[in-house]
Amino acid sequence: MKVTSISAIAASLLLSAVPFTSARPRVVQVNPSDLAITTLGGKAFKVSQVYNSNFRQKGKGPRAVAKVYQKYGLDVPQNLVQILQALLKELDLDNTPNRSFSSRRPLAAGTGNGTFFGNGTDGQGEVSAIPQLFDVQYLAPVQIGTPPQTLMLNFDTGSSDLWVFSSETPATQQKGHTVYNINASTTAEFLAGHTWSIRYGDGSGSSGNVYMDTVSIGGIQVDRQAVESATRVSRTFTNDNASSGLVGLAFDSINQVNPSPQKTFFSNALEALAMPLFSANLKKAEPGNYNFGFIDQTEFTGRLSFVDVNSTAGFWQFEVDGFTLGSSSSNSTNHTLATEVSAPHDAIADTGTTLLMLPQSITSAYYAAVPSAEESLEIGGWVFDCKETLPDLTLNIGTYKAVIQGELINFAPADTDSFETATVCFGGVQSSEGFPFAIYGDIWFKSQFTVFQAGPGEEPKLGFASKEI
C-alpha cells in the first residue's frame, strides 16, 4: 500500500474543485462537569513546558513562514527564498543555501509513509517540556525502549509519525542530538519490510526503518509503538540539535509508514485513557501544557464549544464562518467598534505551526486597521511599527467567537534580534494564500484552550474555550 506524503495531501486538496465548507459550523456547548470519564481508573497525564534558551532568534518571522511552506509542500515565494539564503549565511548553518530552500512546485506524491499501561498509583503523571525560545518549537521528554532512553521530541497535531534520530542516523547528519540507541533496547523489534519517508516542499526529506518498541510519555507506557528510525534526515532537522524528532498527533491515515501505516501514540493510548482526548494550552512568555485523558477546568473560562472535525484528509480540520475586527470582550484591552465580516474557510488545528495563517481577505482586512502595517517583500511578511497597539481579531466559528488578542499578534522583532531594540515587528497573522486551508498554529493556541477528542466509534471533534493570556 502506498501512502501519500503530507505535502501531497495538501497539493491534492489545493487542486480539488469542491471546498469542504458547505454550511455554518455546528457548535455544541458543553459544561466541563458534564464530560464523562469513559475508562474507570483510566490514566491521564500533563506535559508542562519550559523555555529553551538555545534557539537562534534571528529571522524568527520569515523562518516561521518558510516552515509552513516547507511542511505543506507549496511554493516558497522567491523573495522569501532570498531572505532565507541570507539568514543561513548569517547564522552559519549552511554553506550551500540553494540546496536548503528553493522555489518549487508542490510534490505530487510521497515515496513512503508510523497495549497501554500506566504507572504510579494516582493515574496521573507529569513531564516537563521545552519550547524553543520565541515559542517556535515545543519539545517534551519522551522515553523510548527498555531501559528507557529520554529524547526531546516535538508534539505536532499536523502530522502522524513518531520519528527520531537514532543509532542508524549518519554521524554527518547529527549535530549533538540525543539519539535512540536501538541495540541498547531489549524490547526493540525490527518491523521487517516496512520503511518510512517524509518529503517536503523544498525537495528535502527524512526516511528510514521502523521498529516496534515501548514508548512512555508522562509516566504512561505504550507497548509496541511504531518508532520510525531515521537513516536520512532533512537539513532542517539536522540544524536543530535541541529536537530529536517528532510525535505526530494527527490521524492515523496520514502516517507515512509503508506498506502498512502505523497508529499514533494517541491512537494506541485511547482505550486506556480516562477520557478519549487531549488538550493544548499554550501560553505567551510562560509555561503552558498538553493534557492527555482529562480536562483541567482551571485552564479556561466558561463552557467548551465543540465543533465537528472533517478528518478525511487526516488533519484536525474544521470550518470557520468569518471574522470580526475589534472586540468588546472583558478580557481584552482593545475596545474598537466591532465589524463582523463573512469569510467562510476551512482550517486545521496544527501545534506544529507557529503562526496563524489566514485567508488573504482576512489578513489584508486586519492589517488595514493597523496604520503602519505593510506586506514587506524585504522582510518576508506583514510587519508594522513595534509601537502600534494592535487590534483584537475575532474568528467566528458558528456561534463561538474566538478572540485573538492583539498583543499575541505582535510575534517577533523584524529589524533586530530583540523587542527591546526593534522598531519594526513581524506579525503572527500571515496570509494562507495558495494553501488548501487556513492553518491555526500556536498564535491560536495561546489565545484558545483547545480540546482534541476522538473516541472509539465516535466522530472526532474539537473543543474551544477562552482563557486568560
Short mmCIF file of C-alpha atoms in Angstrom, two decimals:
data_model
loop_
_atom_site.label_atom_id
_atom_site.label_comp_id
_atom_site.label_asym_id
_atom_site.label_seq_id
_atom_site.Cartn_x
_atom_site.Cartn_y
_atom_site.Cartn_z
CA MET A 1 0.00 0.00 0.00
CA LYS A 2 1.41 3.36 -0.99
CA VAL A 3 0.84 6.29 1.36
CA THR A 4 0.97 9.85 0.15
CA SER A 5 3.01 12.50 1.90
CA ILE A 6 1.61 15.43 3.86
CA SER A 7 2.72 17.75 1.06
CA ALA A 8 0.93 15.56 -1.48
CA ILE A 9 -2.26 15.64 0.57
CA ALA A 10 -2.06 19.43 0.72
CA ALA A 11 -1.46 19.58 -3.03
CA SER A 12 -4.46 17.35 -3.78
CA LEU A 13 -6.72 19.45 -1.58
CA LEU A 14 -5.44 22.58 -3.30
CA LEU A 15 -6.38 21.16 -6.71
CA SER A 16 -9.81 19.97 -5.56
CA ALA A 17 -12.69 21.93 -7.06
CA VAL A 18 -15.04 21.11 -4.20
CA PRO A 19 -14.46 23.02 -0.94
CA PHE A 20 -15.22 21.35 2.37
CA THR A 21 -17.13 24.33 3.75
CA SER A 22 -20.82 23.98 2.94
CA ALA A 23 -22.90 25.28 5.85
CA ARG A 24 -22.48 27.19 9.06
CA PRO A 25 -20.46 25.13 11.56
CA ARG A 26 -22.49 23.27 14.16
CA VAL A 27 -21.42 24.26 17.67
CA VAL A 28 -22.34 22.28 20.79
CA GLN A 29 -21.64 23.97 24.11
CA VAL A 30 -20.73 21.68 26.99
CA ASN A 31 -20.16 22.27 30.68
CA PRO A 32 -16.84 20.63 31.62
CA SER A 33 -18.51 18.85 34.52
CA ASP A 34 -20.82 17.07 32.05
CA LEU A 35 -17.94 15.35 30.24
CA ALA A 36 -17.88 11.76 31.44
CA ILE A 37 -14.88 9.56 32.18
CA THR A 38 -15.07 6.67 29.72
CA THR A 39 -12.49 4.35 31.30
CA LEU A 40 -12.92 3.99 35.05
CA GLY A 41 -9.47 4.10 36.60
CA GLY A 42 -8.02 5.15 33.27
CA LYS A 43 -4.82 7.12 33.00
CA ALA A 44 -4.15 10.82 32.46
CA PHE A 45 -1.06 12.99 32.31
CA LYS A 46 0.11 16.56 31.93
CA VAL A 47 3.01 17.72 29.73
CA SER A 48 4.31 21.04 31.07
CA GLN A 49 6.51 23.47 29.17
CA VAL A 50 9.71 25.35 29.97
CA TYR A 51 11.83 27.58 27.77
CA ASN A 52 14.92 26.58 25.80
CA SER A 53 17.34 29.49 25.51
CA ASN A 54 19.43 27.82 22.79
CA PHE A 55 17.14 28.78 19.93
CA ARG A 56 18.60 31.29 17.47
CA GLN A 57 16.43 34.41 17.48
CA LYS A 58 17.49 35.98 14.21
CA GLY A 59 14.89 35.96 11.45
CA LYS A 60 12.18 34.30 13.53
CA GLY A 61 9.36 35.72 11.39
CA PRO A 62 10.41 34.68 7.86
CA ARG A 63 11.74 31.37 9.20
CA ALA A 64 8.31 30.59 10.67
CA VAL A 65 6.60 31.42 7.35
CA ALA A 66 9.06 29.28 5.39
CA LYS A 67 8.48 26.34 7.71
CA VAL A 68 4.78 26.31 6.81
CA TYR A 69 5.50 26.30 3.07
CA GLN A 70 8.01 23.51 3.57
CA LYS A 71 5.73 21.38 5.73
CA TYR A 72 2.77 21.51 3.32
CA GLY A 73 4.75 21.28 0.11
CA LEU A 74 3.87 24.60 -1.51
CA ASP A 75 5.96 27.08 -3.49
CA VAL A 76 8.27 29.20 -1.38
CA PRO A 77 8.00 32.78 -2.74
CA GLN A 78 11.23 33.86 -4.40
CA ASN A 79 11.70 36.85 -2.13
CA LEU A 80 11.44 34.55 0.90
CA VAL A 81 13.99 32.18 -0.64
CA GLN A 82 16.47 35.05 -0.87
CA ILE A 83 15.79 36.11 2.72
CA LEU A 84 16.38 32.56 3.92
CA GLN A 85 19.60 32.23 1.98
CA ALA A 86 20.90 35.39 3.62
CA LEU A 87 19.81 34.18 7.07
CA LEU A 88 21.50 30.82 6.61
CA LYS A 89 24.78 32.58 5.86
CA GLU A 90 24.40 34.92 8.85
CA LEU A 91 23.64 32.00 11.17
CA ASP A 92 26.44 29.92 9.64
CA LEU A 93 24.05 26.99 9.24
CA ASP A 94 24.71 26.00 5.65
CA ASN A 95 27.41 26.64 3.09
CA THR A 96 25.09 25.68 0.23
CA PRO A 97 21.88 27.62 0.87
CA ASN A 98 20.42 26.95 -2.55
CA ARG A 99 20.08 23.30 -1.56
CA SER A 100 18.29 24.13 1.67
CA PHE A 101 15.47 26.22 0.26
CA SER A 102 14.20 26.52 -3.27
CA SER A 103 11.11 27.76 -5.06
CA ARG A 104 9.47 24.54 -6.25
CA ARG A 105 6.06 23.24 -7.26
CA PRO A 106 4.17 21.10 -4.73
CA LEU A 107 5.11 17.43 -4.71
CA ALA A 108 2.61 15.15 -6.43
CA ALA A 109 3.17 12.22 -4.09
CA GLY A 110 5.39 10.86 -1.34
CA THR A 111 7.52 7.75 -1.52
CA GLY A 112 6.82 6.21 1.84
CA ASN A 113 4.80 6.72 4.56
CA GLY A 114 4.15 5.35 11.63
CA THR A 115 -1.30 -2.27 24.66
CA PHE A 116 -1.13 0.63 27.02
CA PHE A 117 -0.14 0.67 30.69
CA GLY A 118 0.35 3.38 33.32
CA ASN A 119 2.49 3.53 36.40
CA GLY A 120 2.05 5.24 39.73
CA THR A 121 -0.99 4.97 41.97
CA ASP A 122 -2.99 8.08 41.18
CA GLY A 123 -3.31 7.67 37.41
CA GLN A 124 -1.58 10.98 36.84
CA GLY A 125 1.94 11.63 35.63
CA GLU A 126 3.72 14.88 34.86
CA VAL A 127 6.53 15.61 32.42
CA SER A 128 8.46 18.77 31.57
CA ALA A 129 8.56 20.18 28.05
CA ILE A 130 10.97 22.63 26.48
CA PRO A 131 9.89 25.09 23.78
CA GLN A 132 12.47 26.80 21.63
CA LEU A 133 12.85 30.49 22.51
CA PHE A 134 10.07 32.62 20.95
CA ASP A 135 7.78 29.58 21.08
CA VAL A 136 8.92 28.34 17.68
CA GLN A 137 9.00 24.71 18.75
CA TYR A 138 7.61 22.87 21.75
CA LEU A 139 9.57 19.88 22.96
CA ALA A 140 8.82 17.23 25.55
CA PRO A 141 10.84 14.39 27.03
CA VAL A 142 9.70 11.02 25.69
CA GLN A 143 11.08 7.70 26.94
CA ILE A 144 11.74 5.02 24.32
CA GLY A 145 12.92 1.44 24.81
CA THR A 146 13.92 -0.79 27.73
CA PRO A 147 15.66 0.51 29.76
CA PRO A 148 14.09 3.86 28.83
CA GLN A 149 16.08 6.37 26.78
CA THR A 150 14.92 10.00 27.04
CA LEU A 151 14.64 12.05 23.83
CA MET A 152 13.25 15.57 23.40
CA LEU A 153 10.51 15.44 20.76
CA ASN A 154 8.11 17.92 19.17
CA PHE A 155 4.35 17.40 19.64
CA ASP A 156 2.73 18.02 16.24
CA THR A 157 -1.03 17.79 15.58
CA GLY A 158 -0.31 18.41 11.89
CA SER A 159 1.45 15.08 11.24
CA SER A 160 1.14 11.44 12.32
CA ASP A 161 4.61 9.94 12.65
CA LEU A 162 6.76 9.28 15.70
CA TRP A 163 10.22 9.52 14.16
CA VAL A 164 13.56 10.01 15.85
CA PHE A 165 17.27 10.47 15.36
CA SER A 166 18.76 7.06 16.11
CA SER A 167 21.89 4.95 16.12
CA GLU A 168 21.11 4.42 12.42
CA THR A 169 21.34 8.15 11.63
CA PRO A 170 24.63 9.01 9.87
CA ALA A 171 27.03 10.94 12.09
CA THR A 172 27.29 13.62 9.39
CA GLN A 173 23.56 14.34 9.86
CA GLN A 174 23.81 14.78 13.64
CA LYS A 175 24.91 17.89 15.50
CA GLY A 176 24.90 16.87 19.12
CA HIS A 177 21.45 15.27 19.01
CA THR A 178 20.40 12.75 21.62
CA VAL A 179 19.66 9.57 19.63
CA TYR A 180 17.60 6.43 20.15
CA ASN A 181 20.12 3.59 20.57
CA ILE A 182 18.26 0.67 19.06
CA ASN A 183 20.70 -2.04 20.16
CA ALA A 184 20.53 -0.81 23.77
CA SER A 185 16.79 -1.55 23.97
CA THR A 186 15.81 -5.12 24.85
CA THR A 187 12.25 -4.52 23.61
CA ALA A 188 13.11 -3.07 20.17
CA GLU A 189 11.76 -5.23 17.35
CA PHE A 190 12.58 -4.56 13.70
CA LEU A 191 9.41 -4.29 11.58
CA ALA A 192 10.58 -6.24 8.54
CA GLY A 193 9.59 -4.96 5.13
CA HIS A 194 8.47 -1.55 6.43
CA THR A 195 10.06 1.82 5.81
CA TRP A 196 9.04 5.43 6.22
CA SER A 197 9.71 8.52 4.14
CA ILE A 198 8.58 12.11 4.51
CA ARG A 199 9.28 14.56 1.71
CA TYR A 200 8.93 18.31 1.99
CA GLY A 201 8.09 21.01 -0.49
CA ASP A 202 11.70 22.18 -0.77
CA GLY A 203 12.77 18.75 -2.04
CA SER A 204 14.37 17.66 1.24
CA GLY A 205 13.18 14.75 3.31
CA SER A 206 13.68 12.29 6.14
CA SER A 207 13.38 8.50 5.92
CA GLY A 208 14.42 5.23 7.50
CA ASN A 209 13.43 1.95 9.14
CA VAL A 210 10.63 1.07 11.56
CA TYR A 211 10.87 -0.60 14.97
CA MET A 212 8.21 -1.60 17.47
CA ASP A 213 9.23 -0.59 20.99
CA THR A 214 7.99 0.65 24.33
CA VAL A 215 7.21 4.39 24.47
CA SER A 216 6.37 6.33 27.63
CA ILE A 217 5.20 9.93 27.98
CA GLY A 218 4.45 11.41 31.37
CA GLY A 219 4.97 8.06 33.07
CA ILE A 220 2.35 6.35 30.88
CA GLN A 221 3.55 3.48 28.72
CA VAL A 222 2.53 2.17 25.30
CA ASP A 223 3.91 -1.23 24.30
CA ARG A 224 4.69 -1.97 20.65
CA GLN A 225 4.53 1.63 19.48
CA ALA A 226 5.90 2.19 15.97
CA VAL A 227 9.14 4.17 16.30
CA GLU A 228 10.49 5.43 12.99
CA SER A 229 14.28 5.40 12.99
CA ALA A 230 15.92 7.98 10.72
CA THR A 231 18.62 6.77 8.34
CA ARG A 232 18.39 10.07 6.45
CA VAL A 233 17.42 13.43 7.94
CA SER A 234 16.43 16.74 6.34
CA ARG A 235 18.95 19.57 6.88
CA THR A 236 16.17 21.48 8.65
CA PHE A 237 16.20 18.92 11.48
CA THR A 238 19.97 18.37 11.44
CA ASN A 239 20.48 22.07 12.24
CA ASP A 240 18.11 21.87 15.23
CA ASN A 241 20.05 19.89 17.83
CA ALA A 242 17.52 20.62 20.59
CA SER A 243 14.98 18.31 18.97
CA SER A 244 15.49 14.59 18.41
CA GLY A 245 12.34 14.10 16.33
CA LEU A 246 8.55 14.36 16.29
CA VAL A 247 5.47 12.88 17.95
CA GLY A 248 2.66 13.18 15.41
CA LEU A 249 -0.85 13.64 16.84
CA ALA A 250 -2.97 13.91 13.68
CA PHE A 251 -4.97 10.94 12.33
CA ASP A 252 -3.52 7.51 11.52
CA SER A 253 -4.46 7.79 7.84
CA ILE A 254 -1.52 10.11 7.08
CA ASN A 255 1.10 8.08 8.89
CA GLN A 256 3.98 7.68 6.44
CA VAL A 257 4.99 4.05 7.10
CA ASN A 258 4.87 1.86 4.01
CA PRO A 259 3.32 -0.59 3.19
CA SER A 260 1.18 -0.57 6.37
CA PRO A 261 0.57 2.79 8.09
CA GLN A 262 1.01 2.62 11.86
CA LYS A 263 -1.03 4.05 14.72
CA THR A 264 -0.04 7.24 16.52
CA PHE A 265 0.82 7.27 20.22
CA PHE A 266 -2.58 8.88 20.93
CA SER A 267 -4.46 6.19 18.98
CA ASN A 268 -2.68 3.40 20.83
CA ALA A 269 -3.37 5.10 24.15
CA LEU A 270 -7.07 5.82 23.59
CA GLU A 271 -8.57 2.74 25.18
CA ALA A 272 -6.64 3.24 28.40
CA LEU A 273 -7.08 7.00 28.80
CA ALA A 274 -9.67 8.14 31.33
CA MET A 275 -11.17 10.30 28.56
CA PRO A 276 -10.53 9.88 24.80
CA LEU A 277 -8.95 13.28 24.30
CA PHE A 278 -6.02 15.58 24.79
CA SER A 279 -5.83 19.36 25.14
CA ALA A 280 -3.37 22.09 24.17
CA ASN A 281 -2.98 25.06 26.48
CA LEU A 282 -0.07 27.06 25.10
CA LYS A 283 0.88 30.44 26.57
CA LYS A 284 2.91 33.53 25.85
CA ALA A 285 6.11 34.06 27.87
CA GLU A 286 5.28 31.44 30.50
CA PRO A 287 4.92 27.66 30.65
CA GLY A 288 1.90 26.04 29.02
CA ASN A 289 0.98 22.37 28.73
CA TYR A 290 -0.69 19.45 26.99
CA ASN A 291 -3.09 17.24 28.96
CA PHE A 292 -3.95 13.68 27.93
CA GLY A 293 -7.03 11.86 29.23
CA PHE A 294 -8.52 14.70 31.25
CA ILE A 295 -9.69 18.33 31.07
CA ASP A 296 -8.30 20.79 33.59
CA GLN A 297 -11.14 23.22 34.27
CA THR A 298 -8.74 25.77 35.75
CA GLU A 299 -7.13 26.34 32.34
CA PHE A 300 -10.07 28.11 30.67
CA THR A 301 -13.18 30.13 31.36
CA GLY A 302 -16.83 29.42 30.57
CA ARG A 303 -18.13 26.46 28.64
CA LEU A 304 -16.39 24.42 25.95
CA SER A 305 -17.75 24.82 22.42
CA PHE A 306 -17.33 21.65 20.34
CA VAL A 307 -17.34 21.60 16.54
CA ASP A 308 -17.26 18.74 14.05
CA VAL A 309 -13.92 17.68 12.57
CA ASN A 310 -13.51 16.62 8.95
CA SER A 311 -10.73 14.01 9.22
CA THR A 312 -10.94 12.92 5.57
CA ALA A 313 -7.52 14.37 4.77
CA GLY A 314 -6.02 13.16 8.06
CA PHE A 315 -5.94 16.56 9.77
CA TRP A 316 -7.91 18.15 12.61
CA GLN A 317 -9.90 20.17 10.08
CA PHE A 318 -12.89 22.37 10.88
CA GLU A 319 -15.00 25.17 9.38
CA VAL A 320 -14.88 28.90 10.15
CA ASP A 321 -17.54 31.45 9.19
CA GLY A 322 -15.61 34.69 9.14
CA PHE A 323 -14.10 37.33 11.37
CA THR A 324 -14.72 40.43 13.43
CA LEU A 325 -12.28 43.29 13.89
CA GLY A 326 -12.09 44.78 17.35
CA SER A 327 -13.64 43.34 20.48
CA SER A 328 -15.70 44.29 23.48
CA SER A 329 -14.74 41.19 25.46
CA SER A 330 -13.99 41.58 29.14
CA ASN A 331 -10.53 40.03 28.78
CA SER A 332 -9.45 42.48 26.07
CA THR A 333 -7.81 45.88 26.46
CA ASN A 334 -8.92 46.85 22.94
CA HIS A 335 -12.48 48.15 22.59
CA THR A 336 -12.67 49.32 18.98
CA LEU A 337 -16.00 49.17 17.16
CA ALA A 338 -16.60 45.56 16.09
CA THR A 339 -17.50 44.77 12.47
CA GLU A 340 -18.46 41.20 11.59
CA VAL A 341 -17.45 40.03 8.10
CA SER A 342 -18.35 36.81 6.29
CA ALA A 343 -15.24 34.90 5.14
CA PRO A 344 -16.01 31.16 5.24
CA HIS A 345 -12.96 28.92 5.10
CA ASP A 346 -11.60 25.54 6.17
CA ALA A 347 -8.87 25.44 8.79
CA ILE A 348 -6.70 22.87 10.53
CA ALA A 349 -5.53 22.98 14.14
CA ASP A 350 -1.76 22.45 13.98
CA THR A 351 0.52 22.73 17.00
CA GLY A 352 3.47 22.13 14.68
CA THR A 353 2.94 25.52 13.02
CA THR A 354 3.93 28.70 14.85
CA LEU A 355 1.84 31.29 13.02
CA LEU A 356 -1.86 31.89 12.40
CA MET A 357 -2.12 31.54 8.62
CA LEU A 358 -5.42 33.06 7.45
CA PRO A 359 -7.09 33.74 4.08
CA GLN A 360 -5.76 36.80 2.28
CA SER A 361 -9.09 38.62 2.69
CA ILE A 362 -8.89 38.36 6.48
CA THR A 363 -5.19 39.13 6.67
CA SER A 364 -5.50 42.23 4.48
CA ALA A 365 -8.56 43.49 6.37
CA TYR A 366 -6.83 43.04 9.70
CA TYR A 367 -3.66 44.88 8.78
CA ALA A 368 -5.68 47.64 7.10
CA ALA A 369 -6.68 48.52 10.67
CA VAL A 370 -3.01 48.90 11.64
CA PRO A 371 -1.80 52.28 10.29
CA SER A 372 1.87 51.36 9.92
CA ALA A 373 1.36 47.82 8.60
CA GLU A 374 2.74 46.74 5.25
CA GLU A 375 3.40 43.47 3.46
CA SER A 376 7.17 43.61 3.14
CA LEU A 377 8.97 41.72 0.39
CA GLU A 378 12.29 42.54 2.02
CA ILE A 379 11.34 41.09 5.42
CA GLY A 380 9.09 38.26 4.20
CA GLY A 381 5.62 39.04 5.53
CA TRP A 382 3.33 41.55 7.22
CA VAL A 383 5.22 43.95 9.50
CA PHE A 384 4.37 47.08 11.47
CA ASP A 385 5.78 49.67 13.85
CA CYS A 386 6.53 47.96 17.17
CA LYS A 387 4.89 50.87 19.00
CA GLU A 388 1.50 50.06 17.47
CA THR A 389 -1.31 48.88 19.74
CA LEU A 390 -2.69 46.06 17.66
CA PRO A 391 -6.46 45.48 17.49
CA ASP A 392 -8.05 42.19 18.51
CA LEU A 393 -9.16 39.76 15.83
CA THR A 394 -12.22 37.58 16.43
CA LEU A 395 -12.65 34.43 14.38
CA ASN A 396 -16.29 33.33 14.14
CA ILE A 397 -16.93 29.59 14.29
CA GLY A 398 -20.69 29.22 14.23
CA THR A 399 -21.90 30.72 17.49
CA TYR A 400 -18.43 30.57 19.05
CA LYS A 401 -16.37 33.75 18.90
CA ALA A 402 -12.64 33.19 19.34
CA VAL A 403 -10.84 36.40 20.31
CA ILE A 404 -7.18 36.57 19.29
CA GLN A 405 -5.75 39.35 21.42
CA GLY A 406 -3.73 41.97 19.56
CA GLU A 407 -0.73 41.56 21.85
CA LEU A 408 -0.35 37.94 20.68
CA ILE A 409 -0.18 39.06 17.04
CA ASN A 410 2.99 41.05 17.77
CA PHE A 411 5.04 37.93 17.00
CA ALA A 412 8.71 38.84 16.66
CA PRO A 413 11.21 41.68 16.19
CA ALA A 414 11.94 42.17 12.50
CA ASP A 415 14.85 44.61 12.26
CA THR A 416 16.87 43.47 15.30
CA ASP A 417 17.06 40.33 17.45
CA SER A 418 15.09 41.64 20.44
CA PHE A 419 11.86 43.50 21.16
CA GLU A 420 13.81 45.92 23.35
CA THR A 421 15.73 47.36 20.39
CA ALA A 422 13.38 46.65 17.46
CA THR A 423 11.40 49.36 15.68
CA VAL A 424 9.74 47.03 13.15
CA CYS A 425 7.86 43.91 14.27
CA PHE A 426 6.67 40.81 12.41
CA GLY A 427 3.00 39.80 12.56
CA GLY A 428 1.79 36.49 13.95
CA VAL A 429 -1.04 36.59 11.41
CA GLN A 430 0.13 35.91 7.86
CA SER A 431 -1.60 35.01 4.60
CA SER A 432 -2.52 31.42 3.69
CA GLU A 433 -2.88 32.42 0.03
CA GLY A 434 -2.05 29.35 -2.08
CA PHE A 435 -2.68 26.86 0.73
CA PRO A 436 -5.65 24.43 0.62
CA PHE A 437 -6.75 25.53 4.09
CA ALA A 438 -6.03 28.07 6.79
CA ILE A 439 -3.57 26.87 9.42
CA TYR A 440 -4.34 27.70 13.04
CA GLY A 441 -0.95 27.44 14.73
CA ASP A 442 0.49 28.46 18.09
CA ILE A 443 -0.86 32.02 17.96
CA TRP A 444 -4.31 30.40 18.07
CA PHE A 445 -3.44 28.02 20.91
CA LYS A 446 -2.08 30.85 23.06
CA SER A 447 -5.49 32.52 22.95
CA GLN A 448 -7.79 29.47 22.86
CA PHE A 449 -7.88 26.43 25.09
CA THR A 450 -8.31 23.59 22.58
CA VAL A 451 -9.51 20.01 23.10
CA PHE A 452 -8.82 17.25 20.55
CA GLN A 453 -11.42 14.49 21.03
CA ALA A 454 -11.50 11.20 19.09
CA GLY A 455 -13.23 8.43 20.99
CA PRO A 456 -13.62 4.91 19.55
CA GLY A 457 -16.71 4.73 17.33
CA GLU A 458 -17.36 8.46 17.64
CA GLU A 459 -16.91 11.27 15.16
CA PRO A 460 -13.88 13.41 16.11
CA LYS A 461 -14.42 16.89 17.48
CA LEU A 462 -12.51 19.98 18.53
CA GLY A 463 -13.48 21.90 21.63
CA PHE A 464 -12.66 25.58 22.15
CA ALA A 465 -12.85 27.88 25.16
CA SER A 466 -11.50 31.30 26.03
CA LYS A 467 -8.75 31.74 28.59
CA GLU A 468 -6.59 34.35 30.22
CA ILE A 469 -3.36 35.14 28.40
#
